[in-house]
Short mmCIF file of C-alpha atoms in Angstrom, two decimals:
data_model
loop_
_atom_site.label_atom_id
_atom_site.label_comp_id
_atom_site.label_asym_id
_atom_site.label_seq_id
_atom_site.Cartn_x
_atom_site.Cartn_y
_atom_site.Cartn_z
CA UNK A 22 17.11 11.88 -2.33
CA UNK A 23 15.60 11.48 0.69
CA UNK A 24 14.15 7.97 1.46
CA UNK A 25 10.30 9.36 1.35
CA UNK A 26 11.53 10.25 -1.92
CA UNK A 27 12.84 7.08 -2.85
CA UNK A 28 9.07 5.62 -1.96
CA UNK A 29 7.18 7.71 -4.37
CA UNK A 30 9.36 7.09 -7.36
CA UNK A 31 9.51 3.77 -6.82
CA UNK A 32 5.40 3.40 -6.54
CA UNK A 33 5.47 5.69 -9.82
CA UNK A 34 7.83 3.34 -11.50
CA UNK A 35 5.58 0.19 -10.35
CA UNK A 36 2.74 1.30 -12.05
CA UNK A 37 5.29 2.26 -15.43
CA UNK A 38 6.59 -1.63 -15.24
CA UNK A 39 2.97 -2.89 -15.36
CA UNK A 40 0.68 -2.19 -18.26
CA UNK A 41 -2.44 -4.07 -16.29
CA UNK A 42 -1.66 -1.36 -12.86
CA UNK A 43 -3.68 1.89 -12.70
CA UNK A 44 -2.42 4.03 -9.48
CA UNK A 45 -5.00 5.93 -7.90
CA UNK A 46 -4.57 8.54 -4.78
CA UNK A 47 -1.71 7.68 -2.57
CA UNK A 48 0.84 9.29 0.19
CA UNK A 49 4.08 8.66 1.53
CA UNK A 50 4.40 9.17 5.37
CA UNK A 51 7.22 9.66 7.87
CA UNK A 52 7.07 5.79 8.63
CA UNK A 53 4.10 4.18 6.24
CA UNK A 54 2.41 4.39 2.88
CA UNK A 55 -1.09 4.48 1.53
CA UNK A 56 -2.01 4.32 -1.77
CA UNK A 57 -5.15 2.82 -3.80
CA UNK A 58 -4.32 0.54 -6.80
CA UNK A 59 -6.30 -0.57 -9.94
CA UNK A 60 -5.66 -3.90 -11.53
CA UNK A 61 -7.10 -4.80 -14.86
CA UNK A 62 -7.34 -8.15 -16.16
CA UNK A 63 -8.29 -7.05 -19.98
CA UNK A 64 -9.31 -10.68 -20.27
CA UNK A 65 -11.21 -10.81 -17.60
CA UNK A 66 -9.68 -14.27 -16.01
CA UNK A 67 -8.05 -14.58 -12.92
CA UNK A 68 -4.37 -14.08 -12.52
CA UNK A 69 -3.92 -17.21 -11.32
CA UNK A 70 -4.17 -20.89 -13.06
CA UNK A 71 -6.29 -23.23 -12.32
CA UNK A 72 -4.97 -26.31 -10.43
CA UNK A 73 -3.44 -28.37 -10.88
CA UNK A 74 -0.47 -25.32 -10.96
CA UNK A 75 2.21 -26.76 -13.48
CA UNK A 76 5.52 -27.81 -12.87
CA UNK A 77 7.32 -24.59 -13.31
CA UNK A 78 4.56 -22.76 -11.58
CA UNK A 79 5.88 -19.09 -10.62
CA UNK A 80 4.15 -16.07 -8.57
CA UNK A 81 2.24 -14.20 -11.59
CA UNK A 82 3.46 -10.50 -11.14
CA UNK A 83 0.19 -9.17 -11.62
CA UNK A 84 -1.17 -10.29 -8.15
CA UNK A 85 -1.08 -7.50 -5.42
CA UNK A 86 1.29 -9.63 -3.46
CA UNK A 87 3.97 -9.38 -6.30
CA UNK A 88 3.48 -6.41 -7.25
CA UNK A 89 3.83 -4.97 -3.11
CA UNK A 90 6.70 -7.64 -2.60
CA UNK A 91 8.37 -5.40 -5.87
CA UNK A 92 7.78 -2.35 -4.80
CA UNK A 93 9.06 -2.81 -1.52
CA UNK A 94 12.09 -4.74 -2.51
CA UNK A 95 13.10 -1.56 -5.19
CA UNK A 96 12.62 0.76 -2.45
CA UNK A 97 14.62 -0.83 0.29
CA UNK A 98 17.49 -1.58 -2.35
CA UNK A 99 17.56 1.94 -3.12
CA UNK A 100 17.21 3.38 0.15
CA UNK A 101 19.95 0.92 2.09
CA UNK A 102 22.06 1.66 -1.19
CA UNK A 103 22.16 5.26 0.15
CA UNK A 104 22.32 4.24 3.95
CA UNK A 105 24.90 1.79 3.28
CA UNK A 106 23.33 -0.75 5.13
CA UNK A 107 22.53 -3.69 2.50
CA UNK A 108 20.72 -6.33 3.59
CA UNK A 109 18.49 -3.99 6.51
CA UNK A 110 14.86 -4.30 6.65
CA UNK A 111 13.41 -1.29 5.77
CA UNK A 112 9.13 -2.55 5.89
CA UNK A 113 6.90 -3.99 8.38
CA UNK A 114 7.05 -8.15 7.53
CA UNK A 115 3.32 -7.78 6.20
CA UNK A 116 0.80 -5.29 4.06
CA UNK A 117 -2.95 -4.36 4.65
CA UNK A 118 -4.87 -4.95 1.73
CA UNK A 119 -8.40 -4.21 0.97
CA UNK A 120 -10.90 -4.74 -2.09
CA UNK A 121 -12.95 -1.61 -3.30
CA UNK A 122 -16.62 -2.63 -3.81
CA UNK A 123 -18.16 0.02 -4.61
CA UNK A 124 -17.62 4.40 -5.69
CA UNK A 125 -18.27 5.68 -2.18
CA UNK A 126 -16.35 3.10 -0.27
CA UNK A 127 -13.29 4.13 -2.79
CA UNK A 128 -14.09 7.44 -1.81
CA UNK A 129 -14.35 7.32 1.73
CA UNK A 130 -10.61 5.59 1.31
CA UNK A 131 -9.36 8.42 -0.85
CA UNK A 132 -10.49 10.96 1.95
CA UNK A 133 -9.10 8.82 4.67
CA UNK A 134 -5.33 8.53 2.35
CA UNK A 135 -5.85 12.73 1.64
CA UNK A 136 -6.69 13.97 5.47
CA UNK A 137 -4.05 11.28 6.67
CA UNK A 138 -0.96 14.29 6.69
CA UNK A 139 -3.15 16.26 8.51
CA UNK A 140 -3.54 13.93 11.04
CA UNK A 141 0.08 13.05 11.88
CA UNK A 142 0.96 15.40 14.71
CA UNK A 143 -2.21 13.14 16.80
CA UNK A 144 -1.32 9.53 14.87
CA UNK A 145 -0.44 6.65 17.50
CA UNK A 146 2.10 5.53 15.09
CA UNK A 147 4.20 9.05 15.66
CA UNK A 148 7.32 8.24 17.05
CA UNK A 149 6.82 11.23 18.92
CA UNK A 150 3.10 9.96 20.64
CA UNK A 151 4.56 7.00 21.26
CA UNK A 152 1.98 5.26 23.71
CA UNK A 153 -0.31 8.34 23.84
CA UNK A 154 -3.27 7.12 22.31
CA UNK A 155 -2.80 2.85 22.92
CA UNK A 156 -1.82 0.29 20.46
CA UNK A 157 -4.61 -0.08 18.40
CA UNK A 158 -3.63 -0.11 14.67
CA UNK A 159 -4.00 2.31 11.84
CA UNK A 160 -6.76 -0.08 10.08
CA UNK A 161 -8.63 0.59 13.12
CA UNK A 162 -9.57 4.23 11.72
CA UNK A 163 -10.08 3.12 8.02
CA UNK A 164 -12.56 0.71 9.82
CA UNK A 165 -14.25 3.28 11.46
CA UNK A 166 -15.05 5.03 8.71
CA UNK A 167 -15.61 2.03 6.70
CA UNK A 168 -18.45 1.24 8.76
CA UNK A 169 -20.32 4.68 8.02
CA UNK A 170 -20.51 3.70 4.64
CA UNK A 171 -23.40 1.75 5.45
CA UNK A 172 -22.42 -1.73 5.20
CA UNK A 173 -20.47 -2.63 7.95
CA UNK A 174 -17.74 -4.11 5.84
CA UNK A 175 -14.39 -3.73 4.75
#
């Protein structure tokens, strides 16, 4: 497998492993990942408790943190498994994250996630255009767009 490959199963198998996850449109690039995620709280409480947290409080796994900080950790066990290289960071330290308020602002993000192959030869994160367009980062463009949705807001 190669280790895009690797990516998409694993995001496919993160959704399998929780019941409350709904995946929506998402892509595997050369060097990042986009996707849109549903979570459903069929009880319609936080996943969090309220303080004070008990003793033998632990990270729910059905916060987008955990579930990210899973999904990551699968894929780079898998792909250093087949690099030989345990222990090698595979992922940028971080994640962006973003809450969907509303249809079209979900579907401005679908078109941005869909056109984003299309856009690689010209992206600024392209090995290959390395320093060619500045350093500004890929959230920049989601913001762009963001703001012709009418709000202003992401």
């Amino acid at each position: 497998k190669e280790f895009g490959q690797i990516v998409y199963d694993e995001w496919l198998q993160t959704a399998k492993l929780r019941s409350n996850m709904v995946l929506d449109v998402f892509i595997v690039m050369p060097n990042h990942f986009h996707a849109i995620m549903i979570i459903n709280n069929p009880d319609g409480r936080g996943v969090l408790p309220y303080a004070p947290a008990p003793a033998n409080f632990r990270s729910p796994s059905q916060t987008v943190g955990a579930i990210v900080r899973g999904f990551k950790s699968a894929a780079t066990k898998k792909i250093n498994e087949m690099r030989n290289t345990a222990g090698l960071e595979v992922w940028q330290r971080n994640y962006y994250e973003h809450i969907i308020r509303n249809e079209n602002e979900r579907n401005l993000i679908r078109q941005y996630i869909v056109n984003n192959p299309l856009k690689w030869g010209f992206d600024r994160e392209n090995p290959a255009n390395v320093g060619a367009y500045g350093n500004t980062p890929l959230q920049d463009e989601l913001q762009t767009i963001l703001e012709g949705n009418g709000n202003g807001k992401i």
